[in-house]
Amino acid sequence: MALLDLGLATRCFTTLLEERIPTFPDWPGSATLVVSAGPPDLVAGAHALSFYLYHARKDAHTEAQDWGVGGANPQRFKPMGLTLHYVLTPRSNIADPHSRALADQLM
């Protein structure tokens, strides 16, 4: 499957995090989770997560793979596999350091 927009992979993960984490029994019911694809230093909120794509590189395993031709038309381009590197960072702007640390650990 060809994927021309890497943002689709990031949106899939951020949506999954945003929808699933608040359903856990330990999650405080009144807390609103903010999930962002932005870098960790730009994410703010009482309960905020940064899921940041910091590096994408060509996958050597799929580059060396011999892709078979399935039809009568010759294949013009080989698929290029990518390895995506993300950093997931909890960020809380709660004033009390103890409560902030606990909120980060909860996320």
PDB file of N, CA and C in Angstrom:
ATOM      1  N   MET A   1       0.839  -1.161   0.000  1.00  0.00           N
ATOM      2  CA  MET A   1       0.000   0.000   0.000  1.00  0.00           C
ATOM      3  C   MET A   1       0.893   1.237   0.000  1.00  0.00           C
ATOM      4  N   ALA A   2       0.683   2.105  -0.941  1.00  0.00           N
ATOM      5  CA  ALA A   2       1.466   3.338  -1.033  1.00  0.00           C
ATOM      6  C   ALA A   2       0.903   4.375  -0.083  1.00  0.00           C
ATOM      7  N   LEU A   3       1.790   5.014   0.634  1.00  0.00           N
ATOM      8  CA  LEU A   3       1.409   6.072   1.553  1.00  0.00           C
ATOM      9  C   LEU A   3       2.227   7.301   1.188  1.00  0.00           C
ATOM     10  N   LEU A   4       1.566   8.306   0.663  1.00  0.00           N
ATOM     11  CA  LEU A   4       2.269   9.493   0.205  1.00  0.00           C
ATOM     12  C   LEU A   4       2.311  10.585   1.265  1.00  0.00           C
ATOM     13  N   ASP A   5       1.504  10.483   2.296  1.00  0.00           N
ATOM     14  CA  ASP A   5       1.447  11.500   3.337  1.00  0.00           C
ATOM     15  C   ASP A   5       1.798  10.853   4.672  1.00  0.00           C
ATOM     16  N   LEU A   6       2.978  11.158   5.216  1.00  0.00           N
ATOM     17  CA  LEU A   6       3.394  10.578   6.496  1.00  0.00           C
ATOM     18  C   LEU A   6       2.506  11.049   7.637  1.00  0.00           C
ATOM     19  N   GLY A   7       1.841  12.173   7.442  1.00  0.00           N
ATOM     20  CA  GLY A   7       0.928  12.679   8.458  1.00  0.00           C
ATOM     21  C   GLY A   7      -0.216  11.719   8.748  1.00  0.00           C
ATOM     22  N   LEU A   8      -0.556  10.858   7.793  1.00  0.00           N
ATOM     23  CA  LEU A   8      -1.626   9.877   8.031  1.00  0.00           C
ATOM     24  C   LEU A   8      -1.226   8.885   9.119  1.00  0.00           C
ATOM     25  N   ALA A   9       0.031   8.452   9.114  1.00  0.00           N
ATOM     26  CA  ALA A   9       0.506   7.538  10.161  1.00  0.00           C
ATOM     27  C   ALA A   9       0.492   8.236  11.516  1.00  0.00           C
ATOM     28  N   THR A  10       0.947   9.488  11.547  1.00  0.00           N
ATOM     29  CA  THR A  10       0.964  10.243  12.793  1.00  0.00           C
ATOM     30  C   THR A  10      -0.455  10.483  13.300  1.00  0.00           C
ATOM     31  N   ARG A  11      -1.377  10.843  12.405  1.00  0.00           N
ATOM     32  CA  ARG A  11      -2.774  11.064  12.803  1.00  0.00           C
ATOM     33  C   ARG A  11      -3.399   9.792  13.367  1.00  0.00           C
ATOM     34  N   CYS A  12      -3.050   8.656  12.798  1.00  0.00           N
ATOM     35  CA  CYS A  12      -3.579   7.377  13.277  1.00  0.00           C
ATOM     36  C   CYS A  12      -3.168   7.149  14.731  1.00  0.00           C
ATOM     37  N   PHE A  13      -1.896   7.368  15.042  1.00  0.00           N
ATOM     38  CA  PHE A  13      -1.421   7.160  16.413  1.00  0.00           C
ATOM     39  C   PHE A  13      -1.980   8.188  17.379  1.00  0.00           C
ATOM     40  N   THR A  14      -2.021   9.453  16.980  1.00  0.00           N
ATOM     41  CA  THR A  14      -2.531  10.480  17.895  1.00  0.00           C
ATOM     42  C   THR A  14      -4.026  10.270  18.173  1.00  0.00           C
ATOM     43  N   THR A  15      -4.781   9.864  17.168  1.00  0.00           N
ATOM     44  CA  THR A  15      -6.200   9.571  17.365  1.00  0.00           C
ATOM     45  C   THR A  15      -6.378   8.376  18.304  1.00  0.00           C
ATOM     46  N   LEU A  16      -5.570   7.356  18.122  1.00  0.00           N
ATOM     47  CA  LEU A  16      -5.632   6.186  18.987  1.00  0.00           C
ATOM     48  C   LEU A  16      -5.340   6.567  20.436  1.00  0.00           C
ATOM     49  N   LEU A  17      -4.288   7.350  20.658  1.00  0.00           N
ATOM     50  CA  LEU A  17      -3.956   7.783  22.016  1.00  0.00           C
ATOM     51  C   LEU A  17      -5.064   8.640  22.620  1.00  0.00           C
ATOM     52  N   GLU A  18      -5.584   9.571  21.832  1.00  0.00           N
ATOM     53  CA  GLU A  18      -6.603  10.499  22.311  1.00  0.00           C
ATOM     54  C   GLU A  18      -7.906   9.797  22.677  1.00  0.00           C
ATOM     55  N   GLU A  19      -8.234   8.733  21.961  1.00  0.00           N
ATOM     56  CA  GLU A  19      -9.495   8.039  22.212  1.00  0.00           C
ATOM     57  C   GLU A  19      -9.384   6.940  23.262  1.00  0.00           C
ATOM     58  N   ARG A  20      -8.218   6.290  23.350  1.00  0.00           N
ATOM     59  CA  ARG A  20      -8.111   5.135  24.240  1.00  0.00           C
ATOM     60  C   ARG A  20      -7.677   5.473  25.665  1.00  0.00           C
ATOM     61  N   ILE A  21      -6.743   6.405  25.835  1.00  0.00           N
ATOM     62  CA  ILE A  21      -6.236   6.679  27.178  1.00  0.00           C
ATOM     63  C   ILE A  21      -7.346   7.116  28.133  1.00  0.00           C
ATOM     64  N   PRO A  22      -8.254   8.011  27.734  1.00  0.00           N
ATOM     65  CA  PRO A  22      -9.326   8.401  28.675  1.00  0.00           C
ATOM     66  C   PRO A  22     -10.296   7.278  29.043  1.00  0.00           C
ATOM     67  N   THR A  23     -10.254   6.156  28.348  1.00  0.00           N
ATOM     68  CA  THR A  23     -11.148   5.041  28.686  1.00  0.00           C
ATOM     69  C   THR A  23     -10.568   4.128  29.753  1.00  0.00           C
ATOM     70  N   PHE A  24      -9.310   4.320  30.124  1.00  0.00           N
ATOM     71  CA  PHE A  24      -8.706   3.478  31.157  1.00  0.00           C
ATOM     72  C   PHE A  24      -9.323   3.795  32.510  1.00  0.00           C
ATOM     73  N   PRO A  25      -9.481   2.796  33.380  1.00  0.00           N
ATOM     74  CA  PRO A  25     -10.149   3.029  34.665  1.00  0.00           C
ATOM     75  C   PRO A  25      -9.393   3.990  35.593  1.00  0.00           C
ATOM     76  N   ASP A  26      -8.074   4.102  35.461  1.00  0.00           N
ATOM     77  CA  ASP A  26      -7.297   4.990  36.331  1.00  0.00           C
ATOM     78  C   ASP A  26      -7.336   6.442  35.886  1.00  0.00           C
ATOM     79  N   TRP A  27      -7.881   6.713  34.703  1.00  0.00           N
ATOM     80  CA  TRP A  27      -7.901   8.079  34.192  1.00  0.00           C
ATOM     81  C   TRP A  27      -8.945   8.898  34.938  1.00  0.00           C
ATOM     82  N   PRO A  28      -8.562  10.093  35.450  1.00  0.00           N
ATOM     83  CA  PRO A  28      -9.551  10.936  36.127  1.00  0.00           C
ATOM     84  C   PRO A  28     -10.629  11.400  35.151  1.00  0.00           C
ATOM     85  N   GLY A  29     -11.878  11.226  35.513  1.00  0.00           N
ATOM     86  CA  GLY A  29     -12.985  11.496  34.602  1.00  0.00           C
ATOM     87  C   GLY A  29     -13.090  12.929  34.129  1.00  0.00           C
ATOM     88  N   SER A  30     -12.681  13.878  34.955  1.00  0.00           N
ATOM     89  CA  SER A  30     -12.816  15.283  34.577  1.00  0.00           C
ATOM     90  C   SER A  30     -11.630  15.794  33.768  1.00  0.00           C
ATOM     91  N   ALA A  31     -10.553  15.031  33.668  1.00  0.00           N
ATOM     92  CA  ALA A  31      -9.345  15.484  32.977  1.00  0.00           C
ATOM     93  C   ALA A  31      -9.504  15.370  31.467  1.00  0.00           C
ATOM     94  N   THR A  32      -9.090  16.405  30.772  1.00  0.00           N
ATOM     95  CA  THR A  32      -9.113  16.416  29.311  1.00  0.00           C
ATOM     96  C   THR A  32      -7.704  16.153  28.798  1.00  0.00           C
ATOM     97  N   LEU A  33      -7.575  15.160  27.939  1.00  0.00           N
ATOM     98  CA  LEU A  33      -6.277  14.817  27.363  1.00  0.00           C
ATOM     99  C   LEU A  33      -6.076  15.566  26.062  1.00  0.00           C
ATOM    100  N   VAL A  34      -4.924  16.199  25.925  1.00  0.00           N
ATOM    101  CA  VAL A  34      -4.547  16.891  24.694  1.00  0.00           C
ATOM    102  C   VAL A  34      -3.414  16.092  24.062  1.00  0.00           C
ATOM    103  N   VAL A  35      -3.620  15.578  22.850  1.00  0.00           N
ATOM    104  CA  VAL A  35      -2.582  14.840  22.126  1.00  0.00           C
ATOM    105  C   VAL A  35      -2.218  15.653  20.899  1.00  0.00           C
ATOM    106  N   SER A  36      -0.914  15.870  20.725  1.00  0.00           N
ATOM    107  CA  SER A  36      -0.444  16.717  19.639  1.00  0.00           C
ATOM    108  C   SER A  36       0.716  16.050  18.917  1.00  0.00           C
ATOM    109  N   ALA A  37       0.846  16.355  17.640  1.00  0.00           N
ATOM    110  CA  ALA A  37       1.989  15.882  16.857  1.00  0.00           C
ATOM    111  C   ALA A  37       3.138  16.880  16.913  1.00  0.00           C
ATOM    112  N   GLY A  38       2.964  17.946  17.662  1.00  0.00           N
ATOM    113  CA  GLY A  38       3.994  18.968  17.787  1.00  0.00           C
ATOM    114  C   GLY A  38       5.134  18.519  18.684  1.00  0.00           C
ATOM    115  N   PRO A  39       6.264  19.247  18.623  1.00  0.00           N
ATOM    116  CA  PRO A  39       7.397  18.905  19.484  1.00  0.00           C
ATOM    117  C   PRO A  39       7.051  19.096  20.956  1.00  0.00           C
ATOM    118  N   PRO A  40       7.727  18.362  21.839  1.00  0.00           N
ATOM    119  CA  PRO A  40       7.371  18.389  23.264  1.00  0.00           C
ATOM    120  C   PRO A  40       7.392  19.774  23.904  1.00  0.00           C
ATOM    121  N   ASP A  41       8.280  20.654  23.480  1.00  0.00           N
ATOM    122  CA  ASP A  41       8.355  21.957  24.126  1.00  0.00           C
ATOM    123  C   ASP A  41       7.230  22.896  23.711  1.00  0.00           C
ATOM    124  N   LEU A  42       6.436  22.537  22.702  1.00  0.00           N
ATOM    125  CA  LEU A  42       5.333  23.389  22.257  1.00  0.00           C
ATOM    126  C   LEU A  42       3.964  22.874  22.677  1.00  0.00           C
ATOM    127  N   VAL A  43       3.911  21.756  23.396  1.00  0.00           N
ATOM    128  CA  VAL A  43       2.651  21.165  23.834  1.00  0.00           C
ATOM    129  C   VAL A  43       2.365  21.638  25.258  1.00  0.00           C
ATOM    130  N   ALA A  44       1.136  22.071  25.502  1.00  0.00           N
ATOM    131  CA  ALA A  44       0.784  22.559  26.833  1.00  0.00           C
ATOM    132  C   ALA A  44      -0.603  22.082  27.215  1.00  0.00           C
ATOM    133  N   GLY A  45      -0.791  21.866  28.483  1.00  0.00           N
ATOM    134  CA  GLY A  45      -2.079  21.464  29.015  1.00  0.00           C
ATOM    135  C   GLY A  45      -1.868  20.738  30.325  1.00  0.00           C
ATOM    136  N   ALA A  46      -2.934  20.598  31.104  1.00  0.00           N
ATOM    137  CA  ALA A  46      -2.823  19.877  32.373  1.00  0.00           C
ATOM    138  C   ALA A  46      -2.483  18.410  32.137  1.00  0.00           C
ATOM    139  N   HIS A  47      -3.003  17.832  31.066  1.00  0.00           N
ATOM    140  CA  HIS A  47      -2.697  16.463  30.658  1.00  0.00           C
ATOM    141  C   HIS A  47      -2.463  16.482  29.150  1.00  0.00           C
ATOM    142  N   ALA A  48      -1.208  16.617  28.742  1.00  0.00           N
ATOM    143  CA  ALA A  48      -0.892  16.734  27.319  1.00  0.00           C
ATOM    144  C   ALA A  48       0.183  15.716  26.936  1.00  0.00           C
ATOM    145  N   LEU A  49       0.031  15.165  25.738  1.00  0.00           N
ATOM    146  CA  LEU A  49       1.012  14.231  25.183  1.00  0.00           C
ATOM    147  C   LEU A  49       1.522  14.777  23.853  1.00  0.00           C
ATOM    148  N   SER A  50       2.824  14.663  23.656  1.00  0.00           N
ATOM    149  CA  SER A  50       3.426  15.008  22.376  1.00  0.00           C
ATOM    150  C   SER A  50       3.870  13.715  21.706  1.00  0.00           C
ATOM    151  N   PHE A  51       3.406  13.472  20.489  1.00  0.00           N
ATOM    152  CA  PHE A  51       3.814  12.306  19.699  1.00  0.00           C
ATOM    153  C   PHE A  51       4.501  12.857  18.455  1.00  0.00           C
ATOM    154  N   TYR A  52       5.798  13.076  18.555  1.00  0.00           N
ATOM    155  CA  TYR A  52       6.553  13.855  17.576  1.00  0.00           C
ATOM    156  C   TYR A  52       7.413  12.957  16.681  1.00  0.00           C
ATOM    157  N   LEU A  53       7.244  13.106  15.367  1.00  0.00           N
ATOM    158  CA  LEU A  53       8.081  12.401  14.396  1.00  0.00           C
ATOM    159  C   LEU A  53       9.384  13.180  14.263  1.00  0.00           C
ATOM    160  N   TYR A  54      10.463  12.626  14.792  1.00  0.00           N
ATOM    161  CA  TYR A  54      11.729  13.348  14.759  1.00  0.00           C
ATOM    162  C   TYR A  54      12.693  12.835  13.704  1.00  0.00           C
ATOM    163  N   HIS A  55      12.421  11.669  13.112  1.00  0.00           N
ATOM    164  CA  HIS A  55      13.343  11.154  12.102  1.00  0.00           C
ATOM    165  C   HIS A  55      12.620  10.133  11.225  1.00  0.00           C
ATOM    166  N   ALA A  56      12.861  10.206   9.931  1.00  0.00           N
ATOM    167  CA  ALA A  56      12.368   9.202   8.979  1.00  0.00           C
ATOM    168  C   ALA A  56      13.543   8.804   8.108  1.00  0.00           C
ATOM    169  N   ARG A  57      13.738   7.514   7.956  1.00  0.00           N
ATOM    170  CA  ARG A  57      14.855   7.072   7.118  1.00  0.00           C
ATOM    171  C   ARG A  57      14.434   5.885   6.263  1.00  0.00           C
ATOM    172  N   LYS A  58      15.161   5.724   5.181  1.00  0.00           N
ATOM    173  CA  LYS A  58      14.891   4.625   4.267  1.00  0.00           C
ATOM    174  C   LYS A  58      15.254   3.308   4.943  1.00  0.00           C
ATOM    175  N   ASP A  59      14.398   2.314   4.785  1.00  0.00           N
ATOM    176  CA  ASP A  59      14.609   1.014   5.401  1.00  0.00           C
ATOM    177  C   ASP A  59      15.473   0.159   4.491  1.00  0.00           C
ATOM    178  N   ALA A  60      16.640  -0.257   4.973  1.00  0.00           N
ATOM    179  CA  ALA A  60      17.574  -1.043   4.164  1.00  0.00           C
ATOM    180  C   ALA A  60      17.019  -2.423   3.816  1.00  0.00           C
ATOM    181  N   HIS A  61      16.204  -2.984   4.688  1.00  0.00           N
ATOM    182  CA  HIS A  61      15.650  -4.322   4.443  1.00  0.00           C
ATOM    183  C   HIS A  61      14.752  -4.344   3.199  1.00  0.00           C
ATOM    184  N   THR A  62      13.879  -3.370   3.064  1.00  0.00           N
ATOM    185  CA  THR A  62      12.986  -3.359   1.907  1.00  0.00           C
ATOM    186  C   THR A  62      13.689  -2.847   0.652  1.00  0.00           C
ATOM    187  N   GLU A  63      14.786  -2.112   0.823  1.00  0.00           N
ATOM    188  CA  GLU A  63      15.516  -1.623  -0.348  1.00  0.00           C
ATOM    189  C   GLU A  63      16.188  -2.774  -1.095  1.00  0.00           C
ATOM    190  N   ALA A  64      16.695  -3.750  -0.359  1.00  0.00           N
ATOM    191  CA  ALA A  64      17.396  -4.873  -0.970  1.00  0.00           C
ATOM    192  C   ALA A  64      16.453  -5.984  -1.420  1.00  0.00           C
ATOM    193  N   GLN A  65      15.186  -5.861  -1.116  1.00  0.00           N
ATOM    194  CA  GLN A  65      14.219  -6.900  -1.456  1.00  0.00           C
ATOM    195  C   GLN A  65      13.916  -6.887  -2.950  1.00  0.00           C
ATOM    196  N   ASP A  66      13.777  -8.074  -3.529  1.00  0.00           N
ATOM    197  CA  ASP A  66      13.435  -8.189  -4.941  1.00  0.00           C
ATOM    198  C   ASP A  66      11.917  -8.255  -5.052  1.00  0.00           C
ATOM    199  N   TRP A  67      11.333  -7.235  -5.649  1.00  0.00           N
ATOM    200  CA  TRP A  67       9.880  -7.152  -5.767  1.00  0.00           C
ATOM    201  C   TRP A  67       9.455  -7.817  -7.065  1.00  0.00           C
ATOM    202  N   GLY A  68       8.598  -8.819  -6.956  1.00  0.00           N
ATOM    203  CA  GLY A  68       8.121  -9.533  -8.135  1.00  0.00           C
ATOM    204  C   GLY A  68       7.120  -8.718  -8.930  1.00  0.00           C
ATOM    205  N   VAL A  69       7.095  -8.970 -10.222  1.00  0.00           N
ATOM    206  CA  VAL A  69       6.160  -8.278 -11.106  1.00  0.00           C
ATOM    207  C   VAL A  69       4.931  -9.156 -11.241  1.00  0.00           C
ATOM    208  N   GLY A  70       3.732  -8.585 -10.978  1.00  0.00           N
ATOM    209  CA  GLY A  70       2.521  -9.379 -10.970  1.00  0.00           C
ATOM    210  C   GLY A  70       1.740  -9.357 -12.272  1.00  0.00           C
ATOM    211  N   GLY A  71       2.002  -8.436 -13.157  1.00  0.00           N
ATOM    212  CA  GLY A  71       1.202  -8.334 -14.374  1.00  0.00           C
ATOM    213  C   GLY A  71       2.076  -8.233 -15.610  1.00  0.00           C
ATOM    214  N   ALA A  72       1.421  -7.919 -16.730  1.00  0.00           N
ATOM    215  CA  ALA A  72       2.145  -7.809 -17.993  1.00  0.00           C
ATOM    216  C   ALA A  72       2.932  -6.504 -18.081  1.00  0.00           C
ATOM    217  N   ASN A  73       2.519  -5.501 -17.340  1.00  0.00           N
ATOM    218  CA  ASN A  73       3.221  -4.221 -17.372  1.00  0.00           C
ATOM    219  C   ASN A  73       4.451  -4.259 -16.469  1.00  0.00           C
ATOM    220  N   PRO A  74       5.571  -3.770 -16.949  1.00  0.00           N
ATOM    221  CA  PRO A  74       6.759  -3.753 -16.088  1.00  0.00           C
ATOM    222  C   PRO A  74       6.606  -2.746 -14.951  1.00  0.00           C
ATOM    223  N   GLN A  75       7.241  -3.047 -13.847  1.00  0.00           N
ATOM    224  CA  GLN A  75       7.167  -2.160 -12.697  1.00  0.00           C
ATOM    225  C   GLN A  75       8.186  -1.042 -12.875  1.00  0.00           C
ATOM    226  N   ARG A  76       7.704   0.197 -12.808  1.00  0.00           N
ATOM    227  CA  ARG A  76       8.558   1.340 -13.058  1.00  0.00           C
ATOM    228  C   ARG A  76       9.407   1.728 -11.855  1.00  0.00           C
ATOM    229  N   PHE A  77       8.787   1.699 -10.695  1.00  0.00           N
ATOM    230  CA  PHE A  77       9.484   2.093  -9.470  1.00  0.00           C
ATOM    231  C   PHE A  77       9.344   0.999  -8.422  1.00  0.00           C
ATOM    232  N   LYS A  78      10.388   0.797  -7.649  1.00  0.00           N
ATOM    233  CA  LYS A  78      10.319  -0.129  -6.530  1.00  0.00           C
ATOM    234  C   LYS A  78       9.729   0.603  -5.329  1.00  0.00           C
ATOM    235  N   PRO A  79       8.952  -0.091  -4.511  1.00  0.00           N
ATOM    236  CA  PRO A  79       8.461   0.532  -3.288  1.00  0.00           C
ATOM    237  C   PRO A  79       9.633   0.859  -2.357  1.00  0.00           C
ATOM    238  N   MET A  80       9.525   1.958  -1.632  1.00  0.00           N
ATOM    239  CA  MET A  80      10.560   2.343  -0.687  1.00  0.00           C
ATOM    240  C   MET A  80       9.990   2.261   0.717  1.00  0.00           C
ATOM    241  N   GLY A  81      10.568   1.400   1.521  1.00  0.00           N
ATOM    242  CA  GLY A  81      10.140   1.279   2.905  1.00  0.00           C
ATOM    243  C   GLY A  81      10.782   2.359   3.761  1.00  0.00           C
ATOM    244  N   LEU A  82      10.051   2.828   4.743  1.00  0.00           N
ATOM    245  CA  LEU A  82      10.560   3.841   5.657  1.00  0.00           C
ATOM    246  C   LEU A  82      10.469   3.348   7.094  1.00  0.00           C
ATOM    247  N   THR A  83      11.410   3.779   7.894  1.00  0.00           N
ATOM    248  CA  THR A  83      11.358   3.573   9.332  1.00  0.00           C
ATOM    249  C   THR A  83      11.096   4.930   9.958  1.00  0.00           C
ATOM    250  N   LEU A  84      10.005   5.036  10.698  1.00  0.00           N
ATOM    251  CA  LEU A  84       9.619   6.292  11.326  1.00  0.00           C
ATOM    252  C   LEU A  84       9.987   6.240  12.806  1.00  0.00           C
ATOM    253  N   HIS A  85      10.673   7.271  13.279  1.00  0.00           N
ATOM    254  CA  HIS A  85      11.099   7.353  14.675  1.00  0.00           C
ATOM    255  C   HIS A  85      10.301   8.462  15.359  1.00  0.00           C
ATOM    256  N   TYR A  86       9.562   8.081  16.385  1.00  0.00           N
ATOM    257  CA  TYR A  86       8.741   9.019  17.141  1.00  0.00           C
ATOM    258  C   TYR A  86       9.250   9.107  18.573  1.00  0.00           C
ATOM    259  N   VAL A  87       8.990  10.228  19.208  1.00  0.00           N
ATOM    260  CA  VAL A  87       9.217  10.366  20.646  1.00  0.00           C
ATOM    261  C   VAL A  87       7.876  10.748  21.268  1.00  0.00           C
ATOM    262  N   LEU A  88       7.476   9.978  22.275  1.00  0.00           N
ATOM    263  CA  LEU A  88       6.221  10.206  22.987  1.00  0.00           C
ATOM    264  C   LEU A  88       6.560  10.824  24.338  1.00  0.00           C
ATOM    265  N   THR A  89       6.108  12.060  24.557  1.00  0.00           N
ATOM    266  CA  THR A  89       6.471  12.807  25.756  1.00  0.00           C
ATOM    267  C   THR A  89       5.229  13.322  26.471  1.00  0.00           C
ATOM    268  N   PRO A  90       5.045  12.953  27.741  1.00  0.00           N
ATOM    269  CA  PRO A  90       3.957  13.553  28.510  1.00  0.00           C
ATOM    270  C   PRO A  90       4.381  14.933  29.000  1.00  0.00           C
ATOM    271  N   ARG A  91       3.480  15.884  28.916  1.00  0.00           N
ATOM    272  CA  ARG A  91       3.768  17.255  29.384  1.00  0.00           C
ATOM    273  C   ARG A  91       2.573  17.750  30.186  1.00  0.00           C
ATOM    274  N   SER A  92       2.852  18.251  31.353  1.00  0.00           N
ATOM    275  CA  SER A  92       1.807  18.808  32.191  1.00  0.00           C
ATOM    276  C   SER A  92       2.237  20.192  32.651  1.00  0.00           C
ATOM    277  N   ASN A  93       1.298  21.132  32.693  1.00  0.00           N
ATOM    278  CA  ASN A  93       1.623  22.472  33.173  1.00  0.00           C
ATOM    279  C   ASN A  93       0.972  22.759  34.529  1.00  0.00           C
ATOM    280  N   ILE A  94       0.736  21.710  35.303  1.00  0.00           N
ATOM    281  CA  ILE A  94       0.192  21.873  36.650  1.00  0.00           C
ATOM    282  C   ILE A  94       1.261  22.558  37.510  1.00  0.00           C
ATOM    283  N   ALA A  95       0.849  23.519  38.306  1.00  0.00           N
ATOM    284  CA  ALA A  95       1.808  24.328  39.069  1.00  0.00           C
ATOM    285  C   ALA A  95       2.559  23.521  40.130  1.00  0.00           C
ATOM    286  N   ASP A  96       1.880  22.628  40.829  1.00  0.00           N
ATOM    287  CA  ASP A  96       2.518  21.846  41.890  1.00  0.00           C
ATOM    288  C   ASP A  96       3.426  20.780  41.274  1.00  0.00           C
ATOM    289  N   PRO A  97       4.743  20.771  41.591  1.00  0.00           N
ATOM    290  CA  PRO A  97       5.663  19.800  40.981  1.00  0.00           C
ATOM    291  C   PRO A  97       5.293  18.349  41.273  1.00  0.00           C
ATOM    292  N   HIS A  98       4.787  18.084  42.478  1.00  0.00           N
ATOM    293  CA  HIS A  98       4.395  16.724  42.833  1.00  0.00           C
ATOM    294  C   HIS A  98       3.219  16.265  41.967  1.00  0.00           C
ATOM    295  N   SER A  99       2.207  17.099  41.856  1.00  0.00           N
ATOM    296  CA  SER A  99       1.031  16.762  41.039  1.00  0.00           C
ATOM    297  C   SER A  99       1.397  16.678  39.563  1.00  0.00           C
ATOM    298  N   ARG A 100       2.299  17.541  39.106  1.00  0.00           N
ATOM    299  CA  ARG A 100       2.746  17.516  37.710  1.00  0.00           C
ATOM    300  C   ARG A 100       3.454  16.211  37.393  1.00  0.00           C
ATOM    301  N   ALA A 101       4.333  15.770  38.290  1.00  0.00           N
ATOM    302  CA  ALA A 101       5.045  14.496  38.074  1.00  0.00           C
ATOM    303  C   ALA A 101       4.074  13.323  38.038  1.00  0.00           C
ATOM    304  N   LEU A 102       3.086  13.329  38.929  1.00  0.00           N
ATOM    305  CA  LEU A 102       2.098  12.248  38.939  1.00  0.00           C
ATOM    306  C   LEU A 102       1.238  12.252  37.683  1.00  0.00           C
ATOM    307  N   ALA A 103       0.877  13.443  37.194  1.00  0.00           N
ATOM    308  CA  ALA A 103       0.093  13.532  35.958  1.00  0.00           C
ATOM    309  C   ALA A 103       0.906  13.017  34.771  1.00  0.00           C
ATOM    310  N   ASP A 104       2.192  13.358  34.711  1.00  0.00           N
ATOM    311  CA  ASP A 104       3.052  12.862  33.633  1.00  0.00           C
ATOM    312  C   ASP A 104       3.176  11.346  33.677  1.00  0.00           C
ATOM    313  N   GLN A 105       3.308  10.797  34.886  1.00  0.00           N
ATOM    314  CA  GLN A 105       3.449   9.345  35.025  1.00  0.00           C
ATOM    315  C   GLN A 105       2.144   8.624  34.699  1.00  0.00           C
ATOM    316  N   LEU A 106       1.021   9.270  34.973  1.00  0.00           N
ATOM    317  CA  LEU A 106      -0.264   8.661  34.642  1.00  0.00           C
ATOM    318  C   LEU A 106      -0.419   8.519  33.132  1.00  0.00           C
ATOM    319  N   MET A 107      -0.004   9.549  32.413  1.00  0.00           N
ATOM    320  CA  MET A 107      -0.124   9.497  30.948  1.00  0.00           C
ATOM    321  C   MET A 107       0.830   8.478  30.372  1.00  0.00           C
TER     322      MET A 107
END
